[in-house]
Structures are given as C-alpha cells and as structure tokens.
Coordinates of N, CA and C in Angstrom, one line a residue:
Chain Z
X30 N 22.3 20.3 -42.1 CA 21.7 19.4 -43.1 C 20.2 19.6 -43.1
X31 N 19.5 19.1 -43.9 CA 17.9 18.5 -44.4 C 17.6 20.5 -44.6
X32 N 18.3 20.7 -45.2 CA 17.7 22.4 -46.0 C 16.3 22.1 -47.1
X33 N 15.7 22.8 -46.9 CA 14.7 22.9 -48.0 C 14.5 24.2 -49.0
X34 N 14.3 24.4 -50.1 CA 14.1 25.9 -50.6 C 13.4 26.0 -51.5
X35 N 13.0 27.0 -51.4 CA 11.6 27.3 -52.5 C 11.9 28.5 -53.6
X36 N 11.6 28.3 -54.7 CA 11.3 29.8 -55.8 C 10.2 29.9 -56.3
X37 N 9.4 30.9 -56.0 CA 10.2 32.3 -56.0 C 9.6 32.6 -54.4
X38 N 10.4 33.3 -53.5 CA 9.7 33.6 -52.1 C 8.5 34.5 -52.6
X39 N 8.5 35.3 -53.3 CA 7.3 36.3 -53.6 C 6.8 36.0 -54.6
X40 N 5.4 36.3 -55.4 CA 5.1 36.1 -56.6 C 3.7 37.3 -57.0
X41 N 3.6 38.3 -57.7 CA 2.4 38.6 -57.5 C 1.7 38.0 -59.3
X42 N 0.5 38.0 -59.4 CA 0.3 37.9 -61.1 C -0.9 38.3 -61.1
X43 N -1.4 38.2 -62.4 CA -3.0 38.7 -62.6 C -3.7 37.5 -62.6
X44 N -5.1 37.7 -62.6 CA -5.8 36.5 -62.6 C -5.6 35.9 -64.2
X45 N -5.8 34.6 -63.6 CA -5.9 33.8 -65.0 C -5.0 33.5 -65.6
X46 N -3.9 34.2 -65.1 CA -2.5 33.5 -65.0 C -2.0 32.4 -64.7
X47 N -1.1 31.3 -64.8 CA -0.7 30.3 -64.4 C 0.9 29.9 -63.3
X48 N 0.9 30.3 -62.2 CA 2.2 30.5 -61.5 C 2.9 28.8 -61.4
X49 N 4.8 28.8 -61.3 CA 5.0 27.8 -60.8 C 5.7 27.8 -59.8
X50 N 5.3 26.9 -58.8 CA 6.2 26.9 -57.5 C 7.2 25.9 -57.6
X51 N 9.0 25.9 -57.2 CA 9.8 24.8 -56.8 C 9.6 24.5 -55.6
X52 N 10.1 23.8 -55.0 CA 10.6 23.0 -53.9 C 11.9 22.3 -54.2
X53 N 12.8 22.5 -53.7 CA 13.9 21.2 -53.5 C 14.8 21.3 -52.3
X54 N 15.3 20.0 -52.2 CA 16.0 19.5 -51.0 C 17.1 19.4 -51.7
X55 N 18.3 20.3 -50.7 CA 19.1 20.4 -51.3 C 20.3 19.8 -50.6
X56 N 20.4 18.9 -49.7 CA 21.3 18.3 -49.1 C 20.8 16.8 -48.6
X57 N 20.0 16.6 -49.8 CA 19.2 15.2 -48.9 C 18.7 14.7 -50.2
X58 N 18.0 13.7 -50.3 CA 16.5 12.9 -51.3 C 15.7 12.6 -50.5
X59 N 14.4 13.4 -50.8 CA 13.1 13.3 -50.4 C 12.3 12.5 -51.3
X60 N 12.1 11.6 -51.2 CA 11.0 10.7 -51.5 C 9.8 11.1 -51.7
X61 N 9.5 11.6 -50.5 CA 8.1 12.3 -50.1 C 8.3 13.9 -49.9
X62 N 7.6 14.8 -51.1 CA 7.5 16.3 -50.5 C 5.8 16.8 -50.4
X63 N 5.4 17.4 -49.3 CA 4.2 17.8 -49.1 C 4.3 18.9 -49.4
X64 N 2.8 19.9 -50.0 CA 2.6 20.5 -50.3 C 1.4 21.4 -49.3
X65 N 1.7 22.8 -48.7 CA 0.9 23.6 -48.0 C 0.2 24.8 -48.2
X66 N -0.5 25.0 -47.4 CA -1.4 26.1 -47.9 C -1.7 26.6 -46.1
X67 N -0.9 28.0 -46.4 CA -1.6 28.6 -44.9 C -2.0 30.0 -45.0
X68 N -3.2 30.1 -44.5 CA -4.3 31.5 -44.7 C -3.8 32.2 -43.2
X69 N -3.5 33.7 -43.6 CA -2.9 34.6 -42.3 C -3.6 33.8 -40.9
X70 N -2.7 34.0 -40.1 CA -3.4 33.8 -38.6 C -3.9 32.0 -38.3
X71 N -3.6 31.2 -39.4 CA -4.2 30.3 -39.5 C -2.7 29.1 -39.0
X72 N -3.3 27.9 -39.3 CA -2.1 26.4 -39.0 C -2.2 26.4 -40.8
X73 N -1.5 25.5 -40.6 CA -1.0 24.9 -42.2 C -2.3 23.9 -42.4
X74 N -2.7 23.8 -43.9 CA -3.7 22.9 -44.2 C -2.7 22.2 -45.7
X75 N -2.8 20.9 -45.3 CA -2.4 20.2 -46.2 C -2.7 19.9 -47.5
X76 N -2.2 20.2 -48.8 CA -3.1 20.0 -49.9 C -3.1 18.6 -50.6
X77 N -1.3 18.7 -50.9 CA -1.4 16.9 -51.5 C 0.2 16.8 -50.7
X78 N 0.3 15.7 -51.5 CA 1.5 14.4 -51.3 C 2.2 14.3 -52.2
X79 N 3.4 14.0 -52.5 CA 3.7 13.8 -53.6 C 5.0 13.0 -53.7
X80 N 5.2 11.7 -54.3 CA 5.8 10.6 -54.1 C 6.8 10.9 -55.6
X81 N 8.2 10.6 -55.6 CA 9.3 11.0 -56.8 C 8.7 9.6 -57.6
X82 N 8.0 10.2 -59.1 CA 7.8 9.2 -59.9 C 6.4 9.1 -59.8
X83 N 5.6 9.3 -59.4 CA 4.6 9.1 -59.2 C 3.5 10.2 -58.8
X84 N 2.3 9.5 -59.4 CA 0.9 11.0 -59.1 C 1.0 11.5 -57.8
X85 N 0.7 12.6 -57.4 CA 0.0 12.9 -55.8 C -0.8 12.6 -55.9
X86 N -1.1 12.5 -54.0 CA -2.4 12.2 -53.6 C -2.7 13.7 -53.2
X87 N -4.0 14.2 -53.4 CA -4.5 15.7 -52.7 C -5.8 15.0 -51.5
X88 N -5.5 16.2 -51.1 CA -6.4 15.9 -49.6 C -7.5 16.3 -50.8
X89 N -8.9 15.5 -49.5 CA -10.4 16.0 -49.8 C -10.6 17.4 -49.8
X90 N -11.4 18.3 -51.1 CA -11.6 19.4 -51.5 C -10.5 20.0 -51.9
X91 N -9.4 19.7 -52.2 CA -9.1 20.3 -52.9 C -8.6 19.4 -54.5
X92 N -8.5 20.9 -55.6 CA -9.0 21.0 -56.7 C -7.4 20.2 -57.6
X93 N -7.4 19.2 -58.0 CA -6.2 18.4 -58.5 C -6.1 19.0 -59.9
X94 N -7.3 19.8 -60.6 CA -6.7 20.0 -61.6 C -6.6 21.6 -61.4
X95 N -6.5 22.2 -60.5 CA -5.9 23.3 -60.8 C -4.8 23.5 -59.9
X96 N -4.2 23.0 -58.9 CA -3.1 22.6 -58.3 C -2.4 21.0 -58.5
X97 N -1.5 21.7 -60.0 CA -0.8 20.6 -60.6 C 0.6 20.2 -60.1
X98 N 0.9 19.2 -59.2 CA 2.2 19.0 -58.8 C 2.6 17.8 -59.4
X99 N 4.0 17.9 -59.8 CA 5.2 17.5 -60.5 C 5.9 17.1 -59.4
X100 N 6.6 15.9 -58.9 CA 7.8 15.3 -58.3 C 8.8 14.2 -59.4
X101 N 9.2 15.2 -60.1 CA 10.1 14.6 -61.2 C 11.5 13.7 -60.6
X102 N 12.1 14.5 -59.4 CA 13.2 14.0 -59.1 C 13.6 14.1 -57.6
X103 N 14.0 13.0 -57.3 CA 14.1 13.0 -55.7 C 14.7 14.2 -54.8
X104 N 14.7 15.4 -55.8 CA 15.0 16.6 -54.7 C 14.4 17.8 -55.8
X105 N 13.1 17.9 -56.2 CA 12.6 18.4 -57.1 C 11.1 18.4 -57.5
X106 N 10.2 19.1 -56.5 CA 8.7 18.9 -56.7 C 8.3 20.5 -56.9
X107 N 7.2 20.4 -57.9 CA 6.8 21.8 -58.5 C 5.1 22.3 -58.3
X108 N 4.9 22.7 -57.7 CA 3.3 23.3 -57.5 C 2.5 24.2 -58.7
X109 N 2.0 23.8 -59.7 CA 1.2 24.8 -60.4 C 0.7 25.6 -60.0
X110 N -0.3 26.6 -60.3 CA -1.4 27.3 -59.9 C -1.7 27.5 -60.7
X111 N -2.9 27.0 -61.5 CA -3.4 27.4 -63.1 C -4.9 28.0 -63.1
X112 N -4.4 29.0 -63.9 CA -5.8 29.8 -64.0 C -6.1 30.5 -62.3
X113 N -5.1 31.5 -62.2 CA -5.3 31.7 -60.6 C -5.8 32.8 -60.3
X114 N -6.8 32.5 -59.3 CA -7.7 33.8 -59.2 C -7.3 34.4 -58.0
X115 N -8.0 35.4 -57.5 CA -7.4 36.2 -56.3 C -7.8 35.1 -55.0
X116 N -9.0 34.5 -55.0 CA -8.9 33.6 -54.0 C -8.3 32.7 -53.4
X117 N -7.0 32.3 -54.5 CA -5.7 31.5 -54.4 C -4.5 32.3 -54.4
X118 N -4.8 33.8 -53.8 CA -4.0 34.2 -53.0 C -3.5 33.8 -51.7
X119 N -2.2 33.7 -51.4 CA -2.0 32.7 -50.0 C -0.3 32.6 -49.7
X120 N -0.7 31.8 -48.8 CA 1.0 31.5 -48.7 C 1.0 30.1 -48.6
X121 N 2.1 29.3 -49.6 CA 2.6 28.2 -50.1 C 3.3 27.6 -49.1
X122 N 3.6 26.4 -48.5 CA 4.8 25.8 -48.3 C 4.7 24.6 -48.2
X123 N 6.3 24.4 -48.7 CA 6.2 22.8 -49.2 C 7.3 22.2 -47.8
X124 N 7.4 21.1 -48.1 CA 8.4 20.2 -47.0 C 8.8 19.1 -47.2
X125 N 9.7 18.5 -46.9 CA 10.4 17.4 -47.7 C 10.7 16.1 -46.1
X126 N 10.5 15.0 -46.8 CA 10.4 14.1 -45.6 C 12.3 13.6 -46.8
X127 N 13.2 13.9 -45.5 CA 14.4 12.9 -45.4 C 14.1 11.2 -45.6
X128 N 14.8 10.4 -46.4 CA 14.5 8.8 -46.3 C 15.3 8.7 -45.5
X129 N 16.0 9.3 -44.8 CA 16.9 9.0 -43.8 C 16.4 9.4 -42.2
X130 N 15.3 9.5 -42.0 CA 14.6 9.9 -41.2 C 12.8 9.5 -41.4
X131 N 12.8 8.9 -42.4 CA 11.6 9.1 -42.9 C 10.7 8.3 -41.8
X132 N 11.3 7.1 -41.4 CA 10.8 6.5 -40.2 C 10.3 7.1 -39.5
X133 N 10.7 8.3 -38.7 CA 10.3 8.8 -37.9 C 8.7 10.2 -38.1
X134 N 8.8 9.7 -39.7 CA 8.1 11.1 -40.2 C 8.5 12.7 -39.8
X135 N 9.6 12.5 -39.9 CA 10.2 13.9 -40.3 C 9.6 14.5 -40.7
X136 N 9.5 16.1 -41.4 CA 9.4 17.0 -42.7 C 10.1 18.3 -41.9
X137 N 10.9 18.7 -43.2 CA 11.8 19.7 -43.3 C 11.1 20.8 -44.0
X138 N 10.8 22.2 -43.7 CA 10.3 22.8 -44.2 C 10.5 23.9 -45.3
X139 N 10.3 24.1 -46.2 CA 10.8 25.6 -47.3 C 10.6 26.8 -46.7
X140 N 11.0 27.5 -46.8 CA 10.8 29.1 -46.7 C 9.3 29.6 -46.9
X141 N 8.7 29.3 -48.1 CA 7.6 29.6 -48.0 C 7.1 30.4 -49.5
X142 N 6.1 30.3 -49.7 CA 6.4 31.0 -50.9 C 4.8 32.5 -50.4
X143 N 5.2 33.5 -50.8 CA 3.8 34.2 -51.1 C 3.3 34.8 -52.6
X144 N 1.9 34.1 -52.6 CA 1.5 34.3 -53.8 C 0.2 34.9 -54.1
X145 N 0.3 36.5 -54.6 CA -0.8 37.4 -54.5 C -1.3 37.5 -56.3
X146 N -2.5 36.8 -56.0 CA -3.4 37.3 -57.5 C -4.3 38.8 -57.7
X147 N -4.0 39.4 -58.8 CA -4.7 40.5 -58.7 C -6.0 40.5 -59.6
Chain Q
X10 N -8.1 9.1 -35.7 CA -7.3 10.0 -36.9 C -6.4 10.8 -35.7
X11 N -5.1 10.6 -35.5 CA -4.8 11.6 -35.1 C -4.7 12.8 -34.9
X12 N -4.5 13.5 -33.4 CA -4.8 15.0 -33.7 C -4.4 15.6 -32.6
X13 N -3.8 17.0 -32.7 CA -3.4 17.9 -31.5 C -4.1 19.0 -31.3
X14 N -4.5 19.3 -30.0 CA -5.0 20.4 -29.4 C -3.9 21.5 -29.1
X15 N -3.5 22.7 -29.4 CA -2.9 23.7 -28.4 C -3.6 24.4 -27.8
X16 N -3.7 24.1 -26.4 CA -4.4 25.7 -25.5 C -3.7 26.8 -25.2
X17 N -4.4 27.8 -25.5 CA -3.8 29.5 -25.7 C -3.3 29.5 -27.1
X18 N -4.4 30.3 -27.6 CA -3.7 30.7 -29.1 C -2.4 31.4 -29.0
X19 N -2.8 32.6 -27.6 CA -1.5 33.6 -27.4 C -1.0 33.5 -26.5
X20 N 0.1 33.9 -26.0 CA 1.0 33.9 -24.7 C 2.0 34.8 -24.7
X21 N 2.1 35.5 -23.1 CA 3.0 36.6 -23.3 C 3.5 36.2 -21.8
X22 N 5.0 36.6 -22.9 CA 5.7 36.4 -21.7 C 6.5 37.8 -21.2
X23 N 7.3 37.4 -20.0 CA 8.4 38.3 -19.7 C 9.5 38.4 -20.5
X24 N 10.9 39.1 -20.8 CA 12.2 38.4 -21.2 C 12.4 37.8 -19.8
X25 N 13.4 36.8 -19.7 CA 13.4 35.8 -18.6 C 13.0 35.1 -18.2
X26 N 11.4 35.4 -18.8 CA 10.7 34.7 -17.8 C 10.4 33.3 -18.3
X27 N 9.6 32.0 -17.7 CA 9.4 30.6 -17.7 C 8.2 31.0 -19.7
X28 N 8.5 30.0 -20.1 CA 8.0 29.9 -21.6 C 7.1 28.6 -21.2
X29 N 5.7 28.4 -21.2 CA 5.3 26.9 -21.5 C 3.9 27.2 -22.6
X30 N 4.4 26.3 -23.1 CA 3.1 26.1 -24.5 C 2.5 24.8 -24.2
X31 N 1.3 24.5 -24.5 CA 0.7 23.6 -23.8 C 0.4 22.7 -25.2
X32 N 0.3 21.6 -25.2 CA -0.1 20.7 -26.4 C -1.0 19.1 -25.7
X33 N -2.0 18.7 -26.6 CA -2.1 17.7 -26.0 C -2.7 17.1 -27.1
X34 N -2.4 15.5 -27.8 CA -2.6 15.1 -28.6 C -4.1 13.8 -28.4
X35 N -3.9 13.2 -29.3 CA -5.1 12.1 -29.6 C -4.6 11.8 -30.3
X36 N -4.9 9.9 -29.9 CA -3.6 8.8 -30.9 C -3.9 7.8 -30.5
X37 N -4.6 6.6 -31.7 CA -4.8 5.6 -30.8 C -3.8 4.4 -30.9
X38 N -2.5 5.4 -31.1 CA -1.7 4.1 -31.2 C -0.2 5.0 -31.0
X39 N 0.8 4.9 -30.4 CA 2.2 5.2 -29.6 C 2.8 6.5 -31.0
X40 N 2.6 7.6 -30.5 CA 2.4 8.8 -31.4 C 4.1 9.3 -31.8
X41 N 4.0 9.9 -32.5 CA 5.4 10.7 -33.0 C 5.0 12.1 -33.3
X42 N 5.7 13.4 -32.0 CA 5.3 14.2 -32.1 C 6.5 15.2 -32.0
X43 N 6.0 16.4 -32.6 CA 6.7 17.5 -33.1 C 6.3 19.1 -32.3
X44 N 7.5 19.6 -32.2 CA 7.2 21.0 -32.2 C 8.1 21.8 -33.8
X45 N 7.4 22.7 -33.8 CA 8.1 24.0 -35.1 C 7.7 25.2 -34.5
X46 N 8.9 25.9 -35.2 CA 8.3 27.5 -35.0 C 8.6 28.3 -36.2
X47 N 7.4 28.6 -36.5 CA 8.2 29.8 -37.4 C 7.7 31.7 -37.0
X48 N 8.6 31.4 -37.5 CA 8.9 33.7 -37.2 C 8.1 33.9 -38.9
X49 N 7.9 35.5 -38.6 CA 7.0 35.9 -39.9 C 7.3 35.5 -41.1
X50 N 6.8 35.5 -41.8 CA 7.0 35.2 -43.5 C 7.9 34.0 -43.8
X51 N 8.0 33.3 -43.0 CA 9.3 31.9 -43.1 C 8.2 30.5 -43.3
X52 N 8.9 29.6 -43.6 CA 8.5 28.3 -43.2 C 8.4 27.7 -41.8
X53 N 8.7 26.6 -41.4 CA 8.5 25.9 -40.4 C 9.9 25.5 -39.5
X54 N 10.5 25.7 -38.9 CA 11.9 25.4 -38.3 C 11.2 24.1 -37.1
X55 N 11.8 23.1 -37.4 CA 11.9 21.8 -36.4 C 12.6 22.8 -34.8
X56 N 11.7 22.4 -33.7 CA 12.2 22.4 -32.8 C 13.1 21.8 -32.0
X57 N 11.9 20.2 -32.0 CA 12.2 18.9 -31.5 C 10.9 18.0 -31.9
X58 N 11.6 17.0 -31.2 CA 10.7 15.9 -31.5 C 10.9 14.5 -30.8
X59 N 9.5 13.7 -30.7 CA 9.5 12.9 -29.9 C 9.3 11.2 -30.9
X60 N 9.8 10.3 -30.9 CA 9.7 9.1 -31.5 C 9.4 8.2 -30.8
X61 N 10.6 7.6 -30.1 CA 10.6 6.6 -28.9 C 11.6 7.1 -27.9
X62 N 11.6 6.3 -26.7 CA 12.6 6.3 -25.8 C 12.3 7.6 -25.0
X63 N 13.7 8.3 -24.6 CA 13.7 9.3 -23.5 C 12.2 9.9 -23.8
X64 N 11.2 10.3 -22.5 CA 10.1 11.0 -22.6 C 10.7 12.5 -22.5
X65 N 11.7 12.9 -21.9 CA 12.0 14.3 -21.9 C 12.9 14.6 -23.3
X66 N 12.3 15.5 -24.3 CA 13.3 15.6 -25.5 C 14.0 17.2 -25.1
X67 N 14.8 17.4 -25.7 CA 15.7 18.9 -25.6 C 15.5 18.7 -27.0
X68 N 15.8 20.0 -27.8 CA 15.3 20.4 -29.0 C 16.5 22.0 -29.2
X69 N 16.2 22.6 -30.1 CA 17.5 23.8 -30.7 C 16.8 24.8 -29.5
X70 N 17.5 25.8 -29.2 CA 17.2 27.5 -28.7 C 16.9 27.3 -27.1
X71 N 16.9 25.9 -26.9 CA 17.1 25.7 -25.1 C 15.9 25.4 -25.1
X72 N 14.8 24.7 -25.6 CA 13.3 24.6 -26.0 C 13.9 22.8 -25.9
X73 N 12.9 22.2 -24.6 CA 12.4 21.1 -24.4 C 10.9 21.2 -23.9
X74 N 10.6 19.3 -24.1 CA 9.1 19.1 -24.5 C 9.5 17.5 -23.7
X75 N 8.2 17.5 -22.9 CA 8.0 16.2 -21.9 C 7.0 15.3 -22.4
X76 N 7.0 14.8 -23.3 CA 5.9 13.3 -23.6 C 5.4 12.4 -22.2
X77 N 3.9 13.1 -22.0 CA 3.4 12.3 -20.5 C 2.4 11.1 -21.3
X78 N 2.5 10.1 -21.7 CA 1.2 9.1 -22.0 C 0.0 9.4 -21.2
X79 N 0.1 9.3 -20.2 CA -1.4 9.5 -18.6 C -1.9 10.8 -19.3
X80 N -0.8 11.4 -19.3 CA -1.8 13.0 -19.7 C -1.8 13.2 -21.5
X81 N -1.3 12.6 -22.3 CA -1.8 12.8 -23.7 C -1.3 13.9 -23.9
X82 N -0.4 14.8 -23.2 CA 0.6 15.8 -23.2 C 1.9 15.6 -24.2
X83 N 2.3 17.0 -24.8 CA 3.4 17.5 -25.0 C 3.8 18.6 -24.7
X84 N 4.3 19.1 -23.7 CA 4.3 20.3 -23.5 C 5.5 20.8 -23.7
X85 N 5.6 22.2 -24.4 CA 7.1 22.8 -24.7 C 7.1 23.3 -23.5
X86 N 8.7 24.0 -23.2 CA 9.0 24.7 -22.3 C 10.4 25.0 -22.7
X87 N 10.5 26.4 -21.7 CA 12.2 27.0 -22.1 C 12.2 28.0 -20.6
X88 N 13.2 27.8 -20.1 CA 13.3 28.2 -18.7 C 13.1 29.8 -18.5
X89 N 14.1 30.1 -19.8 CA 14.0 31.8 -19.7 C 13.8 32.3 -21.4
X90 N 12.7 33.4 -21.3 CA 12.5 33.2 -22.7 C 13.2 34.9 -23.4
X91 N 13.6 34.6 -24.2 CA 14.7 35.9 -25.3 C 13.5 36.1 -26.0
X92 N 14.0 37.9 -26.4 CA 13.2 38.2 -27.2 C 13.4 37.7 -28.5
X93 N 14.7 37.1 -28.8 CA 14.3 35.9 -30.4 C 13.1 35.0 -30.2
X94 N 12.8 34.5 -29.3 CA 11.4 33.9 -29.1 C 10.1 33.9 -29.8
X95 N 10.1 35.3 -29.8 CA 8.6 35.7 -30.4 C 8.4 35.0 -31.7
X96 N 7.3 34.0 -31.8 CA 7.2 33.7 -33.2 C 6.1 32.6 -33.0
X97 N 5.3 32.4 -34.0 CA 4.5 30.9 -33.8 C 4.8 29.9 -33.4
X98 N 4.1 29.1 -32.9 CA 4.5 28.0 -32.3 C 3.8 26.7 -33.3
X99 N 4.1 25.8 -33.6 CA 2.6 24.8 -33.9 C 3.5 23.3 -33.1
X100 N 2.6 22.8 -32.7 CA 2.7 21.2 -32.3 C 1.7 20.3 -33.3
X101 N 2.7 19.1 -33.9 CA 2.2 18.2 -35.0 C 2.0 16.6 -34.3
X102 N 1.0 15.9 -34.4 CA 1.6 14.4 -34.6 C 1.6 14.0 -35.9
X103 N 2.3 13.0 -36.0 CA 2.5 12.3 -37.3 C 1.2 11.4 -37.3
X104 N 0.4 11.4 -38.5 CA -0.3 10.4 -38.9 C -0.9 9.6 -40.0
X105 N 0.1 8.7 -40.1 CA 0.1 7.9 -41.2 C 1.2 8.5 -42.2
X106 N 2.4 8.5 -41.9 CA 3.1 9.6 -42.2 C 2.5 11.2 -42.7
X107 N 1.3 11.6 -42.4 CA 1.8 13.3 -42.5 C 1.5 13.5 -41.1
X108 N 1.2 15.0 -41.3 CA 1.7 15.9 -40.0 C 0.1 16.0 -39.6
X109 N -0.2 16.3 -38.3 CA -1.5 17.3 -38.3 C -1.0 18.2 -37.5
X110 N -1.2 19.5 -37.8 CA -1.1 20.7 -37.3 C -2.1 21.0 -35.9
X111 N -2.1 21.4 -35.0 CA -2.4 22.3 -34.2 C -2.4 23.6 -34.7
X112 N -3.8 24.5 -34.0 CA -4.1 25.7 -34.7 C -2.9 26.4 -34.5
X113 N -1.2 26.7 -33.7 CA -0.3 27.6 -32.9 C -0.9 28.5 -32.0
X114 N 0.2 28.6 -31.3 CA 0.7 29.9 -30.2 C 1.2 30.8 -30.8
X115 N 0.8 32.0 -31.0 CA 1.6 33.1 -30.9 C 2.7 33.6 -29.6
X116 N 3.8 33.4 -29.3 CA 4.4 34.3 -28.3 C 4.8 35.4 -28.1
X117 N 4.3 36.7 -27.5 CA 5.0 37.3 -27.5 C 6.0 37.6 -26.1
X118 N 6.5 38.6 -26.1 CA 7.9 38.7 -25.3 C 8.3 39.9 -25.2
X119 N 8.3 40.6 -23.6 CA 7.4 41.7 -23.4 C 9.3 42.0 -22.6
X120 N 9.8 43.6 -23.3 CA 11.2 43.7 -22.4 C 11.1 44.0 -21.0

C-alpha cells in the first residue's frame, strides 16, 4: 500500500517551454501532496504544499508563478514549469501524506521525475 | 523550527559488517522522526519511523533506529550490511506536518 507515481520519469525540453508534472496516489487519498526539488548530491528542498481543493502554499523564494500546482483531486496533483529555463533543470519529487496516517505525518514518495532544459 | 543533523555525509562499510548512521534532531516539543533511503534516480522509500511509544523501532531491510530523548538521537543501524545497501540515506523530523530533511549519508559497501 501508500504507492505513489509520477509522469513522466524523464523529460528533456527547450527553454521557454512549459513542462507538466503528475503525481498520484494510487492506493490511497492524499489530502496533502508536497512538492520537491533536489539538486545532485544535495537533501530534498521543499517547494510548496498542496491541499485537494485548494491554493498551495510555496515555501519562501520560491517563484509561485512559475511553479504552477494543481491538486484537483484527492489522488491527483500536477507541477507546472512555465517558461523553463536550463536553471530549472533538476530533479522533481512529489509525496503524498495518507489521511490515514496523516497523524503521524507520513509522506510517501514518487519515483521522481528528471527534468533537463536545453 | 525543527531540525536534523546527520554526521558523516559518507560511510563505508564492509559486506557484513555493523551499518550505523548517526542522526540527531532539534525539537522543542516530542518529535516524529523518519528514516528513507533512496538508491539512484528513485524517490524516497520509508525506512521506519518513530511517533510514540516503543523507543526502539525496526523498519524494512533489517534497518532499526533507537529514539534516545537525553541524547536528541536517532540513530539507524543494521547488524550486517548487503551490498543492496548502498544508497542515500536521509533522516527527517516532522514539523508542523512537513518533513525537514537532513543533508544524507551516502553508503557505500565495499565486497
């Protein structure tokens, strides 16, 4: 149980492009799915939050209107990347808090997404 | 604001040999703490985790973690370590429902 999965694992595009990331939980409803950003060699840095039905919250510095997320449905949150330059090359991952765990603050993780701007 | 330390970015071990990853958090209030590992190019795989109750947790791959309060510890450990081992490590506390990351361990795992 508590699987998470992401499309597309790879993605390469040109700049100025607009990429979209899924996330969904696919044996569960996630309430809550976070959204990640990890630079080689580095920990995960959190970008936003995102509650089914409602806006995210994005952490400080980072850019809300060019990382547009969607949590349309309790097993279904989408990461934009608009207008993406090579500096938002990176690797993605999202994670899904179980409400059936959520007490505990769980998060289940995606696969991961890699996304290379040229 | 909650927060974890891991000491040793890297660690290398034997096959067989004792596995400990060292973690120690900051919390000023009764913490909920995590290990993950992920292998290259993947997400995050749940080890274990700590909430309430037993201080000693057991976790997947024979990977347990001792919650000490006095010492502000989490420490993983696995008695003998496989070369499936090798992979990052990160230790999280929960704060305010999210995660905070620790920078990881690399392990490697030497035949």
């Amino acid at each position: 149980g508590a699987v998470v999965s992401q499309h597309p694992s790879r993605v390469i595009c040109k700049s100025g492009t607009s990429v979209k990331i899924e996330c969904r939980s696919l044996d569960f409803q996630a309430t809550t799915m976070f959204w990640y950003r990890q630079f080689p060699k580095q920990s995960l840095m959190l970008m936003a939050t995102s509650n089914e039905g409602s806006k995210a919250t994005y952490e400080q510095g980072v850019e809300k209107d060019k990382f547009l997320i969607n949590h349309a449905s309790l097993t279904l949150s989408t990461l934009t990347v608009t207008s993406a330059h090579p500096e938002d090359s990176s690797f993605y991952i999202c994670s899904a808090r179980d409400w059936r765990t959520a007490s505990t603050d769980t998060q289940y993780f995606g696969p991961g997404t890699r996304l290379t701007v040229l | 604001a909650q927060s974890v330390t891991q000491l040793g970015s890297h660690v290398s071990v034997s096959e067989g040999a004792l596995v400990l990853l060292r973690c120690n958090y900051s919390s000023s209030v009764p913490p909920y703490l995590f290990w993950y590992v992920q292998y290259p190019n993947q997400g995050l795989q749940l080890l274990l985790k700590y909430t309430t109750g037993a201080t000693l947790v057991k976790g997947i791959n024979g990977f347990e973690a001792e919650f000490k309060k006095s010492e502000t510890s989490f420490h993983l450990t696995k008695p003998s370590a496989h070369m499936s081992d090798a992979a990052e490590y990160f230790c999280a506390v929960s704060n305010d429902y999210k995660l905070s990351f620790g920078a990881g361990t690399t392990v490697t795992v030497r035949a």
